């Protein structure tokens, strides 16, 4: 009986050691648009790292509370926001537009990185090549419209960022 307990104990310890030194299931390297969709939309609280520039045409923004490390890479092809609600971290990422106009047609918040950010951290990011066009905005309610985020709440941190786009 003593030998059985020792073997079970040794097995449990071995499992714990393997788990401690194995990468998290939610850590993902992303090199294609399909991987981005599966990884970020599938695990919006995980840690995701781009390994290549990717083109995301047809992307539907999602809520994101994880970490996205652009690792100096670019996302292109967006015709709207990358995230609807950002509460996580985005770093070292360029979001490159193609000078296509993005029409803001309602009294609503809009940003290329995120529509709304709450307690988010953004560092080393660039948004460029976008032209935001505001249409049908009433005089009484002006939307939160920005190149990074439409509205920011609850102690967001924006460090070392740049914008090379325009509004009209």
Coordinates of C-alpha atoms in Angstrom, one line a residue:
X1 CA 0.0 0.0 0.0
X2 CA 2.8 2.4 0.9
X3 CA 4.4 1.8 -2.6
X4 CA 1.1 2.6 -4.3
X5 CA 0.8 5.9 -2.5
X6 CA 4.4 6.8 -3.3
X7 CA 3.7 6.1 -7.0
X8 CA 0.5 8.2 -7.1
X9 CA 2.3 11.0 -5.3
X10 CA 5.2 10.9 -7.8
X11 CA 2.8 10.9 -10.7
X12 CA 0.9 14.0 -9.3
X13 CA 4.2 15.8 -8.8
X14 CA 5.4 14.9 -12.3
X15 CA 2.1 16.3 -13.8
X16 CA 2.5 19.5 -11.8
X17 CA 6.1 20.0 -13.0
X18 CA 5.2 19.4 -16.6
X19 CA 2.2 21.8 -16.4
X20 CA 4.4 24.5 -14.7
X21 CA 7.0 24.4 -17.5
X22 CA 4.6 24.0 -20.5
X23 CA 3.3 27.0 -22.4
X24 CA -0.3 28.0 -21.6
X25 CA -2.9 26.7 -23.9
X26 CA -4.0 30.3 -24.4
X27 CA -0.5 31.4 -25.6
X28 CA -0.7 31.6 -29.4
X29 CA 1.6 32.5 -32.2
X30 CA -0.3 34.0 -35.1
X31 CA 1.0 34.1 -38.7
X32 CA -2.2 34.1 -40.8
X33 CA -5.7 35.7 -40.8
X34 CA -7.3 32.3 -40.1
X35 CA -5.1 31.8 -37.0
X36 CA -5.9 35.4 -35.8
X37 CA -9.7 34.7 -36.0
X38 CA -9.4 31.3 -34.3
X39 CA -7.0 32.5 -31.6
X40 CA -8.2 36.0 -30.7
X41 CA -11.9 35.5 -31.2
X42 CA -11.7 32.0 -29.7
X43 CA -9.7 33.0 -26.6
X44 CA -10.2 36.8 -26.0
X45 CA -8.4 36.6 -22.7
X46 CA -5.3 34.8 -23.8
X47 CA -1.9 35.9 -24.9
X48 CA -1.4 36.2 -28.6
X49 CA 1.7 37.2 -30.6
X50 CA 1.9 38.0 -34.3
X51 CA 4.7 36.2 -36.2
X52 CA 3.9 37.9 -39.5
X53 CA 2.0 40.7 -41.1
X54 CA -1.6 39.7 -41.7
X55 CA -4.5 40.9 -43.8
X56 CA -7.9 40.9 -42.0
X57 CA -10.6 41.8 -44.5
X58 CA -14.0 40.9 -43.3
X59 CA -13.0 40.9 -39.6
X60 CA -15.8 41.4 -37.2
X61 CA -14.6 43.2 -34.0
X62 CA -14.8 41.3 -30.8
X63 CA -14.4 42.1 -27.1
X64 CA -10.7 41.6 -26.0
X65 CA -9.3 41.3 -22.5
X66 CA -6.1 39.5 -23.3
X67 CA -2.7 40.5 -24.6
X68 CA -1.9 41.1 -28.3
X69 CA 1.8 41.5 -29.0
X70 CA 2.2 42.7 -32.6
X71 CA 5.9 42.1 -32.3
X72 CA 6.5 44.9 -34.8
X73 CA 4.1 43.4 -37.4
X74 CA 1.1 45.0 -39.3
X75 CA -2.5 44.3 -39.6
X76 CA -4.1 45.5 -42.8
X77 CA -7.5 45.2 -44.5
X78 CA -9.7 46.5 -41.7
X79 CA -12.8 48.3 -42.7
X80 CA -13.8 48.9 -39.1
X81 CA -12.5 48.6 -35.6
X82 CA -10.1 45.7 -34.6
X83 CA -11.9 45.4 -31.2
X84 CA -15.3 46.5 -30.0
X85 CA -14.4 46.7 -26.3
X86 CA -10.7 46.5 -25.3
X87 CA -9.9 45.8 -21.6
X88 CA -6.5 44.1 -22.2
X89 CA -3.1 45.0 -23.6
X90 CA -2.0 45.7 -27.2
X91 CA 1.7 46.4 -27.9
X92 CA 4.1 46.9 -30.8
X93 CA 1.4 46.7 -33.5
X94 CA 0.8 48.8 -36.6
X95 CA -2.7 48.9 -38.1
X96 CA -2.3 50.0 -41.7
X97 CA -5.2 51.3 -43.7
X98 CA -5.3 51.6 -47.5
X99 CA -6.6 55.2 -47.6
X100 CA -10.1 53.8 -48.1
X101 CA -12.7 56.0 -46.4
X102 CA -14.4 54.6 -43.3
X103 CA -17.8 56.3 -43.0
X104 CA -19.1 57.0 -39.5
X105 CA -22.8 57.2 -40.3
X106 CA -24.4 57.3 -36.9
X107 CA -24.0 59.0 -33.5
X108 CA -21.8 56.3 -32.1
X109 CA -18.3 55.8 -30.9
X110 CA -15.6 54.6 -33.3
X111 CA -11.9 53.9 -33.2
X112 CA -9.6 51.9 -35.4
X113 CA -8.0 49.9 -32.6
X114 CA -11.1 49.8 -30.4
X115 CA -14.6 51.3 -30.3
X116 CA -14.3 51.6 -26.5
X117 CA -11.3 50.9 -24.1
X118 CA -11.7 50.5 -20.4
X119 CA -8.6 50.0 -18.3
X120 CA -6.6 49.0 -21.4
X121 CA -2.9 49.4 -22.0
X122 CA -1.7 50.3 -25.4
X123 CA 2.1 50.8 -26.1
X124 CA 4.3 51.1 -29.2
X125 CA 1.3 51.1 -31.6
X126 CA 0.7 53.0 -34.8
X127 CA -2.5 53.6 -36.8
X128 CA -1.9 54.9 -40.3
X129 CA -3.5 55.2 -43.8
X130 CA -7.1 55.6 -42.6
X131 CA -9.6 58.4 -43.6
X132 CA -12.5 58.6 -41.2
X133 CA -15.5 60.4 -42.6
X134 CA -18.2 61.6 -40.2
X135 CA -21.7 61.7 -41.7
X136 CA -25.1 62.4 -40.2
X137 CA -23.8 63.5 -36.9
X138 CA -26.3 65.7 -35.1
X139 CA -25.3 68.9 -33.4
X140 CA -26.5 67.6 -30.0
X141 CA -24.7 64.3 -29.8
X142 CA -21.2 64.0 -31.2
X143 CA -19.7 60.5 -31.3
X144 CA -16.5 59.5 -29.7
X145 CA -14.3 59.3 -32.8
X146 CA -10.6 58.6 -32.6
X147 CA -8.0 56.7 -34.5
X148 CA -7.0 54.5 -31.6
X149 CA -10.2 54.4 -29.6
X150 CA -13.6 56.1 -29.7
X151 CA -13.8 56.4 -26.0
X152 CA -11.5 55.5 -23.1
X153 CA -12.5 54.9 -19.5
X154 CA -11.1 53.7 -16.2
X155 CA -7.4 54.5 -16.3
X156 CA -6.4 53.5 -19.8
X157 CA -2.7 53.8 -20.5
X158 CA -1.4 54.9 -23.9
X159 CA 2.4 55.0 -24.4
X160 CA 4.6 55.5 -27.4
X161 CA 1.8 55.6 -30.0
X162 CA 1.5 57.5 -33.3
X163 CA -1.2 58.3 -35.8
X164 CA -0.8 59.0 -39.5
X165 CA -4.4 59.3 -40.7
X166 CA -7.0 62.0 -41.2
X167 CA -10.6 62.9 -40.6
X168 CA -12.9 64.8 -42.8

